[in-house]
Coordinates of C-alpha atoms in Angstrom, one line a residue:
X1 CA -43.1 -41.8 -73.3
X2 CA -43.3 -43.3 -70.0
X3 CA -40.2 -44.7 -70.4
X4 CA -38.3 -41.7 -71.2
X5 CA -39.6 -39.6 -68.2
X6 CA -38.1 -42.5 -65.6
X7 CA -35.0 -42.2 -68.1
X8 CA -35.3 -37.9 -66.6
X9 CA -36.3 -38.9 -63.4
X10 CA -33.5 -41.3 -62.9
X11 CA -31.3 -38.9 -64.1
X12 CA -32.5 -35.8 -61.9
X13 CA -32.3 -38.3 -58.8
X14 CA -29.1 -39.3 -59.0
X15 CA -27.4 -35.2 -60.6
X16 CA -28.8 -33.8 -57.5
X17 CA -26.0 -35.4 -55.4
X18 CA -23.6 -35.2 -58.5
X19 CA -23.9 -31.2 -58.7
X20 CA -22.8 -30.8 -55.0
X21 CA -19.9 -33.1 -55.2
X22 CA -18.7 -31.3 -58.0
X23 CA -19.3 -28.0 -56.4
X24 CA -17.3 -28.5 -53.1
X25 CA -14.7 -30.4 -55.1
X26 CA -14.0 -26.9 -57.5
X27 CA -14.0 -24.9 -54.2
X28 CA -11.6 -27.4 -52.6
X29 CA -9.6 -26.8 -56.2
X30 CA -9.7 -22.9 -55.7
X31 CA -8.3 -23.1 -52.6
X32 CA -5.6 -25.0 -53.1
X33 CA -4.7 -22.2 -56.2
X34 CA -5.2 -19.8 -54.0
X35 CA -3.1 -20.8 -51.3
X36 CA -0.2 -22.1 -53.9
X37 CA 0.1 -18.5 -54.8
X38 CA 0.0 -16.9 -51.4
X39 CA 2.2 -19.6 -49.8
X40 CA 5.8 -18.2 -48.9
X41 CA 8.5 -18.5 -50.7
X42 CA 10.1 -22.1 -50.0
X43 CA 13.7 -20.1 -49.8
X44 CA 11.9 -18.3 -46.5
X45 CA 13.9 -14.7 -46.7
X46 CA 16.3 -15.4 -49.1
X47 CA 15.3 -12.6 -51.5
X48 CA 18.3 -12.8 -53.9
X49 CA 21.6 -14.4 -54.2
X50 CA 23.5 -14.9 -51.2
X51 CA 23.9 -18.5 -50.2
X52 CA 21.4 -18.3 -46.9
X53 CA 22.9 -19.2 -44.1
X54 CA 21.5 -20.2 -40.5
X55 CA 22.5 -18.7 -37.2
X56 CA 25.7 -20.6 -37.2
X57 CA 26.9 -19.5 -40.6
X58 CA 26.6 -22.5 -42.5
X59 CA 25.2 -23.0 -46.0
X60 CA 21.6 -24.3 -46.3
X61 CA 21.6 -27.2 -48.7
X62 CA 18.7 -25.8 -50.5
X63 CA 19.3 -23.8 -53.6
X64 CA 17.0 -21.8 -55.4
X65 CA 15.9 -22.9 -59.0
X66 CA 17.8 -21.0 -61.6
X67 CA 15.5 -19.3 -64.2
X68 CA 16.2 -20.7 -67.7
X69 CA 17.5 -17.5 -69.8
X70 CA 18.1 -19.0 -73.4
X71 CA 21.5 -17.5 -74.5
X72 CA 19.5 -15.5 -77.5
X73 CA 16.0 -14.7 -77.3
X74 CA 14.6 -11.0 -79.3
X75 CA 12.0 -9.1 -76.7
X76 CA 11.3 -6.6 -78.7
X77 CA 12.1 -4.6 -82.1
X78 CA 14.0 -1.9 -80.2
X79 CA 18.2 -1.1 -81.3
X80 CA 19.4 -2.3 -78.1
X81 CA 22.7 -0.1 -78.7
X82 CA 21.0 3.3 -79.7
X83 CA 18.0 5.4 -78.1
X84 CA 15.2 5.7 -80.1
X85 CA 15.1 9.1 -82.3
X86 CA 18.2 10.8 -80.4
X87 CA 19.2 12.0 -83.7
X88 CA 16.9 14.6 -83.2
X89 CA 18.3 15.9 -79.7
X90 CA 21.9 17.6 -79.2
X91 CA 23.5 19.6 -76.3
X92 CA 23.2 23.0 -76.4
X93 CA 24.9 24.8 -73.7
X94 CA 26.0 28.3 -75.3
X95 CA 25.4 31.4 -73.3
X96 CA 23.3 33.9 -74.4
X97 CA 23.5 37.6 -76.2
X98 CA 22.5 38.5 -72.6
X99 CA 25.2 37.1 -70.5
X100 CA 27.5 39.4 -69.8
X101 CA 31.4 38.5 -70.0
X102 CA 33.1 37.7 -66.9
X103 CA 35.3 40.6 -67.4
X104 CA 32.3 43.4 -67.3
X105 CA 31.0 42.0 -64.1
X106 CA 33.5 40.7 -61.8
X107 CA 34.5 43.0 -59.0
X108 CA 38.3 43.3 -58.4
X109 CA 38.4 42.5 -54.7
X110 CA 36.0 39.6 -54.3
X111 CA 37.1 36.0 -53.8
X112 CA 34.8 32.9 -53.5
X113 CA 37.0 29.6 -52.5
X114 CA 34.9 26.3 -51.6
X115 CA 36.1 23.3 -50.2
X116 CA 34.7 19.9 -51.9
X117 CA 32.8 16.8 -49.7
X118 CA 33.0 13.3 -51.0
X119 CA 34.2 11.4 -53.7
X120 CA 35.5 12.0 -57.2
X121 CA 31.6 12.5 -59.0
X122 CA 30.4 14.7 -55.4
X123 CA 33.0 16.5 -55.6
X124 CA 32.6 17.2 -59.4
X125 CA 29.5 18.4 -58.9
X126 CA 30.2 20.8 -56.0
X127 CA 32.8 22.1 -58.3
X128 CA 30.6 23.1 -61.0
X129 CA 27.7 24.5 -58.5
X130 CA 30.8 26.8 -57.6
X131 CA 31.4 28.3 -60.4
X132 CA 27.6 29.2 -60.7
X133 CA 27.7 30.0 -57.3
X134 CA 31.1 32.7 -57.9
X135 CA 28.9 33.9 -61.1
X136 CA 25.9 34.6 -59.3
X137 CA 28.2 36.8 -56.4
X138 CA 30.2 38.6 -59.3
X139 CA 33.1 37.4 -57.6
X140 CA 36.5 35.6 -59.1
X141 CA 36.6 31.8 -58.0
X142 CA 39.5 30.3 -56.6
X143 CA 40.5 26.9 -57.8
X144 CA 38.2 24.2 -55.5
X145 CA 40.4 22.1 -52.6
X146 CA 39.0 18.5 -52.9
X147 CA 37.9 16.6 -50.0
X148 CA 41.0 14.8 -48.2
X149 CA 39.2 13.6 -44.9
X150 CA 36.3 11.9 -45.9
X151 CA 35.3 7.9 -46.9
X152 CA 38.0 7.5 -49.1
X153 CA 40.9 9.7 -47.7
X154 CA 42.8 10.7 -51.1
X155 CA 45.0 12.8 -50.8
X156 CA 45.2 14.3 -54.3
X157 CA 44.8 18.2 -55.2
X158 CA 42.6 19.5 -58.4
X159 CA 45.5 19.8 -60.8
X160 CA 46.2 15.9 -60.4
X161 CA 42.9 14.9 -61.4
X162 CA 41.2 17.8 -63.7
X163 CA 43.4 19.7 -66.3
X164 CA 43.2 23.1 -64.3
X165 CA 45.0 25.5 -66.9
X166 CA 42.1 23.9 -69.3
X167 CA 39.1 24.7 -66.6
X168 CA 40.6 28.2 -65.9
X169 CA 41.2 29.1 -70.1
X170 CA 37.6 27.3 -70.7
X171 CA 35.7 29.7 -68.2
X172 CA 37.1 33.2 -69.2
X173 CA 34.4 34.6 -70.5
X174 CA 32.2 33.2 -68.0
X175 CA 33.8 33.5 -64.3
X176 CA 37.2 34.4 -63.6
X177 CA 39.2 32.1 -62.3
X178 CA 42.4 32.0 -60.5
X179 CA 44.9 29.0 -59.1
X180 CA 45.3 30.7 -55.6
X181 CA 44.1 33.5 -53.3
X182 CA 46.6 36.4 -53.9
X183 CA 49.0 37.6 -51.3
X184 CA 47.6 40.4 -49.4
X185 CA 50.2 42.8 -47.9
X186 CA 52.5 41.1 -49.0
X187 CA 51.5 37.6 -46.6
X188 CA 49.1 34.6 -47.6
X189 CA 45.5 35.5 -46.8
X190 CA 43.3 33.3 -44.9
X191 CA 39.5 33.4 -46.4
X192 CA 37.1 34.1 -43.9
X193 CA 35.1 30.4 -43.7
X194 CA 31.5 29.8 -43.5
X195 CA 28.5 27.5 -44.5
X196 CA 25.4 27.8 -46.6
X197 CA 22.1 26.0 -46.6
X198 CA 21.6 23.0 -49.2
X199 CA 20.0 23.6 -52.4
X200 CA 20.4 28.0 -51.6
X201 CA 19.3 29.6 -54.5
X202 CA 20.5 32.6 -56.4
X203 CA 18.8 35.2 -54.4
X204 CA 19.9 32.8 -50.8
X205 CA 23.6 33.7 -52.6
X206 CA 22.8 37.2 -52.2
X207 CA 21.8 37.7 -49.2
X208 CA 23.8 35.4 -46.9
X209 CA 27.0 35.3 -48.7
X210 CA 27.3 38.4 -50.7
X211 CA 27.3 41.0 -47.4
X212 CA 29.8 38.9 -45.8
X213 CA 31.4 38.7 -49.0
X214 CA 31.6 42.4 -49.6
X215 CA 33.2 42.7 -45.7
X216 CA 35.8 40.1 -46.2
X217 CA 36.4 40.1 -49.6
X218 CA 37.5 36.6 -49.1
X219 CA 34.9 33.6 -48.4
X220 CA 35.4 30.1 -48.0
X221 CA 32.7 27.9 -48.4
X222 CA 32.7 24.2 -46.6
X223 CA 31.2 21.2 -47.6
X224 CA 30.2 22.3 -50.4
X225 CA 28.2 19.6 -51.7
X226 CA 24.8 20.2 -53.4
X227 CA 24.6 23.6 -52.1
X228 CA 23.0 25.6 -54.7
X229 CA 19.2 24.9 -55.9
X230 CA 18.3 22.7 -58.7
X231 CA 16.4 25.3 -60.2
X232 CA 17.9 28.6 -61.8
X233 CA 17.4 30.3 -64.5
X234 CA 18.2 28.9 -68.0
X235 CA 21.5 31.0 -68.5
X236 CA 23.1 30.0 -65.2
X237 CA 22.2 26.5 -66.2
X238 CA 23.5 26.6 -68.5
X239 CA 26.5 27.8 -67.2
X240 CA 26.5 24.5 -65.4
X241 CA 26.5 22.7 -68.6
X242 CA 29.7 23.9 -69.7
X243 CA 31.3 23.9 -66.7
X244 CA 30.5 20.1 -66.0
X245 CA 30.8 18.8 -69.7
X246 CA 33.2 20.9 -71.4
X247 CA 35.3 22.5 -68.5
X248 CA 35.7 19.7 -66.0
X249 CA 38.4 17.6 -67.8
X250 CA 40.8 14.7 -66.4
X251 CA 44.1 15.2 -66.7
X252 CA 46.2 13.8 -69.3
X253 CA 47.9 10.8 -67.9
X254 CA 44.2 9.7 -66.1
X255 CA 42.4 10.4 -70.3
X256 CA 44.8 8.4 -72.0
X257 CA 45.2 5.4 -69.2
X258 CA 41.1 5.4 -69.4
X259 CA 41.1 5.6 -73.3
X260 CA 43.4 2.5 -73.6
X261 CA 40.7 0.6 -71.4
X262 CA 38.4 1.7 -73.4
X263 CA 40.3 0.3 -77.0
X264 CA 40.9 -2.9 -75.8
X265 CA 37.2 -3.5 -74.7
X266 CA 36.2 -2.2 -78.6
X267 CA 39.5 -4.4 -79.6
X268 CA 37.1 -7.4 -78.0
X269 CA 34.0 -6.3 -79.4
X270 CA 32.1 -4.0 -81.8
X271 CA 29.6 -2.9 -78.9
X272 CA 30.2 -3.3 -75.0
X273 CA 27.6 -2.8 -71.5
X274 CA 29.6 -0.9 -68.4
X275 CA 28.0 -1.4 -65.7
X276 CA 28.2 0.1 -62.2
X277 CA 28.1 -2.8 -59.8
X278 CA 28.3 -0.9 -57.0
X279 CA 27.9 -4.0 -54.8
X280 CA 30.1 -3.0 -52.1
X281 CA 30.0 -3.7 -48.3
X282 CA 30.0 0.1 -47.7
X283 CA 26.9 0.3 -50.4
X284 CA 24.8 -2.4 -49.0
X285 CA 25.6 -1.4 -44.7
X286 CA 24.4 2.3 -46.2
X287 CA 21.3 1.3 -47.6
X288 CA 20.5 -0.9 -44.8
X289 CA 19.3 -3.4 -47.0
X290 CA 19.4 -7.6 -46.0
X291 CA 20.6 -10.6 -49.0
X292 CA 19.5 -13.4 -47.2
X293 CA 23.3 -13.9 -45.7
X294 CA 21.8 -14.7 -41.9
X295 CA 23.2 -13.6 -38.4
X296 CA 27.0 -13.2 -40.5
X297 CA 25.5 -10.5 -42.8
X298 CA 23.5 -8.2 -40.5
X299 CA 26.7 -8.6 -37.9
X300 CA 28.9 -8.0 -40.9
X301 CA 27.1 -4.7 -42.4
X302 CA 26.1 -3.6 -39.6
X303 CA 29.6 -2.9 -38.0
X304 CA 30.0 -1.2 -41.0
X305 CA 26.8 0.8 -40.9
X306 CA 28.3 2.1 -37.3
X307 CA 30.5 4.4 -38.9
X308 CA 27.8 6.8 -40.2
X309 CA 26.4 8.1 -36.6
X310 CA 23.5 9.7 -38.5
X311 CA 22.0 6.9 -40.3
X312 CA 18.7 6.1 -39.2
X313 CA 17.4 2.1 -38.1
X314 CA 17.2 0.3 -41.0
X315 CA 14.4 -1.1 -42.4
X316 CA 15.7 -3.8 -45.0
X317 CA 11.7 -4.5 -46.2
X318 CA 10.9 -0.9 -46.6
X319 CA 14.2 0.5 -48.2
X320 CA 13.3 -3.3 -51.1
X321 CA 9.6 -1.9 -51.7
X322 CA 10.9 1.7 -52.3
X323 CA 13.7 0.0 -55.1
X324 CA 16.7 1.7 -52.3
X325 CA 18.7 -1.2 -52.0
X326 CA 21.2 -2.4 -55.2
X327 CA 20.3 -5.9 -57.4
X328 CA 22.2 -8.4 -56.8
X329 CA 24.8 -9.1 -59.6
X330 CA 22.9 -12.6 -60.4
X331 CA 19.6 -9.8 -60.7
X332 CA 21.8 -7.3 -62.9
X333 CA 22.2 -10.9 -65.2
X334 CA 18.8 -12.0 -65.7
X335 CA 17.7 -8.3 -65.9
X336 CA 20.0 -7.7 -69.4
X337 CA 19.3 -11.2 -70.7
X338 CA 15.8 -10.6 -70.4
X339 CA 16.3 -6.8 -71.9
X340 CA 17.9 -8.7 -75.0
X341 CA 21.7 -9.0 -74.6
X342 CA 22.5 -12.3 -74.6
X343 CA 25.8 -14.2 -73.2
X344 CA 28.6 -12.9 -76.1
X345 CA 27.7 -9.7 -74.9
X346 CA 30.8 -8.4 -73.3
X347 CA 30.4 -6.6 -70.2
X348 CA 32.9 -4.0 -68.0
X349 CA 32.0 -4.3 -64.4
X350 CA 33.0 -0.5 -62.4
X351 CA 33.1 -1.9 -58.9
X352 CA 35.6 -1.9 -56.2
X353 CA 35.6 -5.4 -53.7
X354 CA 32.4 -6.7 -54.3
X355 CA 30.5 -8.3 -51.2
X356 CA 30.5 -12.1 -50.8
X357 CA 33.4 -12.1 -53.6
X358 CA 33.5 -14.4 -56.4
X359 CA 30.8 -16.1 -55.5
X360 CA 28.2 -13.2 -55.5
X361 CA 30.0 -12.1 -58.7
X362 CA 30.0 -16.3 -60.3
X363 CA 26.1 -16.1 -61.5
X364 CA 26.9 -13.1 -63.0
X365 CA 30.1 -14.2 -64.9
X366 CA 27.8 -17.6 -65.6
X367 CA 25.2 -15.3 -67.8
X368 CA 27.8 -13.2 -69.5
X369 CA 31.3 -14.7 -69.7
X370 CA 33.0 -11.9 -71.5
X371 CA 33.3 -10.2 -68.2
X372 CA 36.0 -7.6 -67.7
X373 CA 37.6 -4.9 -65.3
X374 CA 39.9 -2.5 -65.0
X375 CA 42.2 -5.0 -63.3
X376 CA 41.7 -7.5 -65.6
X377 CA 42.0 -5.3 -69.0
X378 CA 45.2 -3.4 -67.7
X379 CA 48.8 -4.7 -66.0
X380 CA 49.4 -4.0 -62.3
X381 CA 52.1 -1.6 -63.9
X382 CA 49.9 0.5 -66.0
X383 CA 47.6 0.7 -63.2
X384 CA 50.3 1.7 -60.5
X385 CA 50.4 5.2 -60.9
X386 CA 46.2 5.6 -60.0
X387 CA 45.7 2.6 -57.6
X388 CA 47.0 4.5 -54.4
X389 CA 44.4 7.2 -55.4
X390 CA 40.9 6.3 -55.2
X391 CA 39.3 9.1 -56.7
X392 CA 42.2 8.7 -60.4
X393 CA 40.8 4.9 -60.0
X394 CA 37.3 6.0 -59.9
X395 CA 38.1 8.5 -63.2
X396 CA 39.3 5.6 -65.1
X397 CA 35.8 3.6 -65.0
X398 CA 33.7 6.9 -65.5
X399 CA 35.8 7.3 -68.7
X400 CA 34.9 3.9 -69.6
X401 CA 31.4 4.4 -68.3
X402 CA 31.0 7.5 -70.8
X403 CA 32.5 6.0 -73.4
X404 CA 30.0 2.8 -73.3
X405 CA 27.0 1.9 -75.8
X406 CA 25.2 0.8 -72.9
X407 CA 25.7 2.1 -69.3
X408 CA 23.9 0.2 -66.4
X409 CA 23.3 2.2 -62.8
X410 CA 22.7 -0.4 -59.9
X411 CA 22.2 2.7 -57.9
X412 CA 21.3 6.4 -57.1
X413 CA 24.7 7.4 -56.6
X414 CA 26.2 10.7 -57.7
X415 CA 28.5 8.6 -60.2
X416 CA 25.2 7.4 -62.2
X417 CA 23.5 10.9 -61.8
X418 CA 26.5 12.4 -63.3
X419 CA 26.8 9.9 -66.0
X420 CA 23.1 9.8 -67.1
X421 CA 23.3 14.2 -67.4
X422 CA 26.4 13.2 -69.3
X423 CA 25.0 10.5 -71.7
X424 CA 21.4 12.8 -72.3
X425 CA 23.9 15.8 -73.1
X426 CA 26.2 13.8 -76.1
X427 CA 23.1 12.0 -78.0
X428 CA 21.3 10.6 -75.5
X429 CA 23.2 7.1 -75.7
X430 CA 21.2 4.1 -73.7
X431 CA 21.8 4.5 -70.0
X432 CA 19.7 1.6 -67.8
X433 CA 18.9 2.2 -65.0
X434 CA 16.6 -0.5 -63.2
X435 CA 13.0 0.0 -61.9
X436 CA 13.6 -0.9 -58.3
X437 CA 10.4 -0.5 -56.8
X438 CA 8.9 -2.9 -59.6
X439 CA 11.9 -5.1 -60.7
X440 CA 12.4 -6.2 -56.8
X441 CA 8.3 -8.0 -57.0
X442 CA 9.7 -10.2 -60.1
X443 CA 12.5 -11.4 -58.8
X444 CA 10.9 -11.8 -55.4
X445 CA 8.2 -14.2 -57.3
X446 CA 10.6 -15.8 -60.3
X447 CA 10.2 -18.8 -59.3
X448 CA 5.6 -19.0 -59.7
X449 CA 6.1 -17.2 -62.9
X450 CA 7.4 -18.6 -66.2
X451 CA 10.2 -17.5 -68.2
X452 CA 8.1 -15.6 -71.0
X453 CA 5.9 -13.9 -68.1
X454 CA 9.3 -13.1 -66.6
X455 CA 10.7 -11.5 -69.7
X456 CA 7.4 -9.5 -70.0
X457 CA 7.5 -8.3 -66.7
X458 CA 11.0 -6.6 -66.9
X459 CA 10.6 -5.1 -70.0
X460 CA 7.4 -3.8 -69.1
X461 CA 8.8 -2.5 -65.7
X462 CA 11.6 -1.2 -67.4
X463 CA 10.0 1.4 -70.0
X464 CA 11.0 4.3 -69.1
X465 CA 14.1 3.9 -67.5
X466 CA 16.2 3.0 -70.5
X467 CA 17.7 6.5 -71.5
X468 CA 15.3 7.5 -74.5
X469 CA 14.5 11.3 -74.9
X470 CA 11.9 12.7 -73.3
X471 CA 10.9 9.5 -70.6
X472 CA 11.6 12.3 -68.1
X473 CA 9.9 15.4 -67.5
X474 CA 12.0 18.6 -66.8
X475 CA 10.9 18.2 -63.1
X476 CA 12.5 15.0 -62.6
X477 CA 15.6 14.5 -60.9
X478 CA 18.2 16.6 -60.1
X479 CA 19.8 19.3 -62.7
X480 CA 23.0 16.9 -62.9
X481 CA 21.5 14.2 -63.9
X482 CA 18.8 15.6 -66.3
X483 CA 20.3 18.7 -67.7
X484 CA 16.8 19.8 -69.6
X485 CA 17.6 22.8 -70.2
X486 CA 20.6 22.1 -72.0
X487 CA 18.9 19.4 -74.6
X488 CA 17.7 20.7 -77.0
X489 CA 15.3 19.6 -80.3
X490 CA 16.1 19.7 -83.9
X491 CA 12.7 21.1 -85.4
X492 CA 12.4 20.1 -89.3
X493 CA 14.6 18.8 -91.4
X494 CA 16.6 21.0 -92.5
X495 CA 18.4 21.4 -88.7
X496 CA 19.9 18.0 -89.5
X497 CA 23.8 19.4 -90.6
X498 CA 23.4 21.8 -87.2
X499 CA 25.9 21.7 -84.6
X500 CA 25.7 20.9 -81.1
X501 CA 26.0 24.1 -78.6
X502 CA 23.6 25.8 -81.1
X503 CA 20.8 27.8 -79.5
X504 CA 19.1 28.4 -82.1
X505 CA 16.5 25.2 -81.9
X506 CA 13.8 25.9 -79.5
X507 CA 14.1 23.8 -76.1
X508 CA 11.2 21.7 -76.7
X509 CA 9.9 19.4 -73.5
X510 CA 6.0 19.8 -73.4
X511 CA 5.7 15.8 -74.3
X512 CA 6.8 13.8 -71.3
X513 CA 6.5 10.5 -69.8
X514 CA 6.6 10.6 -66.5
X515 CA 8.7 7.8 -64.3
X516 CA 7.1 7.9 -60.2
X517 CA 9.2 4.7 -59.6
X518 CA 12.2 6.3 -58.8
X519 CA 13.6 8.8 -55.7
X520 CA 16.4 10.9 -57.4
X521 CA 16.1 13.3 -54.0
X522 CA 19.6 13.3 -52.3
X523 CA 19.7 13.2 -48.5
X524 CA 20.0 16.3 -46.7
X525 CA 22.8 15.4 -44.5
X526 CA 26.1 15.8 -45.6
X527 CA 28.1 12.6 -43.8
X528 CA 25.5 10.3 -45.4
X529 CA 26.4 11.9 -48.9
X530 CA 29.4 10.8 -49.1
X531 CA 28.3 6.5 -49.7
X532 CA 26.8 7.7 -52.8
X533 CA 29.5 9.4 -54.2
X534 CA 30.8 6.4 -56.7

């Protein structure tokens, strides 16, 4: 007995300096955890893909540590080529018993003309906010003038990019439209010009254009860019529906150049991702955003940046954390292998010069070989007759874009707006669009996560953002790009046979998910518009 209490006692003596080694050795341990995870990255401010470079220019010899993406790898049980339950969702855009025809309400001597701002998808949507804008004033709308002097300086007229005979025959019964202002005694008449307000409403119509209207009898509207509100009521958007998905056509030659891109990419492959890189210099020096490229970058952009006198300082950190600045093409990569598509997928890139060139554009290529472009799909030739004409260029990837199973937006832009409206409108078909605000924390912190937590973390990120019905409330974003009142939801079952345009089926939006992750305002100031045009 005595024994075993000295065995106690010995024991006792000799923990009571064993517990406090132990103790500071664990906090020592936690420390160094702690600090592992709050330590910089060793790639300092090289957030994404650039090579960095010092103050001289030259490459640092340190490369970051690809992530492992194995070339096949299921996430997740969803069809990655079709949203979930759009079966049950078609367009429905048909006026109402209550709208009157154009011919009972437009007055004989009152002429609304508008001059566009921007590029090809700005411009498309200032033309249908005209027609609304010409319905609301009971006046007869004169053929928009596109936008010569801006960004992009093309020179082409309405009729050489939309099939005008087609808008004008497609709009009779809802706004009169006419190809030019008539003479007036006999000599051309000159439309008496003015402005309005952004986002003016119906009743803004009224009363600032409508008594000048009714003086003149002639108004021309500049600039006319997102000038009417992105609330109306349900018959005049309507209106907009069938002005911007059944009116607004390309012409013939610019349809069937665009379907033969799109035949030879389903020649290649049952299924096919478009995405719009939109990775250009003028993209990146607008959003003020920083790649790691050193001194050569920020000199590089920000000569660029100069050119738009009404940009504010950028704030490269800020404009990351609020998901304003585009992934990088290696991002765009890792983001789709991790979503499920894996490197057979083939891929067509809408882009024009990409910055940093093929080398920005090599991991990209790396992670999906099958990598293809207008310029590679189509001879120099074939593609003569668009490539002096920025905006016919740009028509030929939206018409690829539409005609996707998966379309990818790297940006805000009018062009993805557009195109996500579009996609909701015809069957909701899968339209990505990437959760900037939370994607940019993975891939700032790739390289302390694994590959599974990495695959977690951007599908997680990315539900709600994939194109399904109903991820967006009817509040969200503007009218072009979620057309909610012109979606509407097959009831039962026996609505299945019905056909689109109905509006019979009840527009049904009360179950929402919400998505606070992303900024669909557009800036109020017109010259800053026009770098999100495409």
């Amino acid at each position: 007995m005595a024994s075993s209490r000295r065995r106690h006692h010995h024991f006792f003596t000799h923990g009571r300096w064993l517990i406090p080694a132990i103790t500071v050795a664990s906090i020592f341990l936690l420390l160094f955890f702690f600090l592992s995870i709050l330590a910089p990255s060793p790639n300092g401010n090289r957030i994404f893909l650039l090579p960095h470079r010092d103050s001289s220019g030259e490459n640092d010899d340190a490369e970051d540590s690809p992530l492992p993406v194995p070339a096949k790898e299921r996430v997740s049980k969803r069809d990655m080529w079709s949203s979930r339950n759009s079966n049950l969702f078609y367009g429905c855009s048909d006026a109402s018993k209550k709208f009157r025809k154009a011919q009972d309400i437009t007055h004989p001597n009152r002429y609304l003309s508008i001059v566009t701002s921007g590029g090809l998808n700005q411009q498309r949507t200032g033309i249908t906010d005209a027609v609304v804008a010409a319905r609301i004033l009971n006046a007869t709308l004169v053929v928009p003038k596109l936008d010569k002097s801006s960004y992009w300086k093309d020179s082409s007229v309405f009729s050489d990019i939309f099939d005008v005979d087609w808008f004008i025959k497609y709009l009779a019964n809802d706004v009169s439209v006419v190809k030019e202002l008539p003479l007036r005694k006999g000599q051309i008449w000159l439309p008496y010009r003015m402005r309005v307000p952004r986002k003016c409403s119906d009743s803004c119509y009224i009363h600032r254009v409508l008594p000048v209207l009714k003086k003149k009898h002639a108004v021309q509207i500049m600039k006319f860019d997102y000038r009417l509100a992105n609330s109306l009521d349900t018959d005049l958007q309507k209106l907009r529906c069938r002005v911007n998905y059944h009116a607004v056509k390309f012409t013939d030659p610019i349809l069937r150049m665009g379907e033969k891109l799109v035949h030879r990419m389903r020649m290649k492959s049952k299924h096919f991702i478009a995405l719009h890189l939109r990775f250009e210099p003028d993209m990146l020096a607008f959003s003020g955003c920083y790649y790691g490229g050193g001194d050569k970058e920020r000199e590089e952009l920000g000569k660029i940046r100069k050119k738009w006198k009404t940009l504010p300082e950028s704030h490269p950190d800020k404009a990351r954390r609020h998901g304003r600045c585009p992934m990088t093409p290696e991002e765009v990569g890792l983001m789709l292998r991790s979503l499920g598509y894996s490197e057979d997928v083939h891929i067509y890139v809408a882009s024009g010069e990409t910055y940093g060139g093929n080398e920005t554009l090599t991991p990209l290529k790396t992670l999906f070989p099958n990598f293809y472009t207008k310029d590679t799909l189509a001879s120099k030739d074939e593609l003569a007759p668009f490539s002096a004409f920025s905006s016919r260029m740009a028509a030929l990837d939206f018409i690829v874009c539409d005609e996707s199973d998966v379309f990818v937006a790297n940006n805000h832009g009018n062009m993805a707006k557009i195109l996500a409206g579009r996609r909701r409108y015809f069957g909701h078909k899968p339209t990505i669009r990437p959760n900037g605000r939370k994607l940019f924390r993975v891939f700032l912190n790739k390289n302390y996560m694994s590959h599974k937590e990495f695959v977690y973390r951007i599908n997680k990120y990315q539900k709600g953002f994939m194109g399904e019905p109903k991820e967006v409330s009817p509040t969200w974003g503007v009218f072009h790009e979620n057309p909610y009142s012109c979606i509407c939801e097959k009831v039962d079952n026996s609505t299945q046979g019905e056909v689109s345009n109905s509006t019979s089926r009840v527009e049904t939006f009360t179950r929402v998910t919400k998505t606070t992750d992303y900024d669909p305002d557009t800036p109020d100031d017109p010259e800053v518009d026009v770098l999100l045009s495409d």
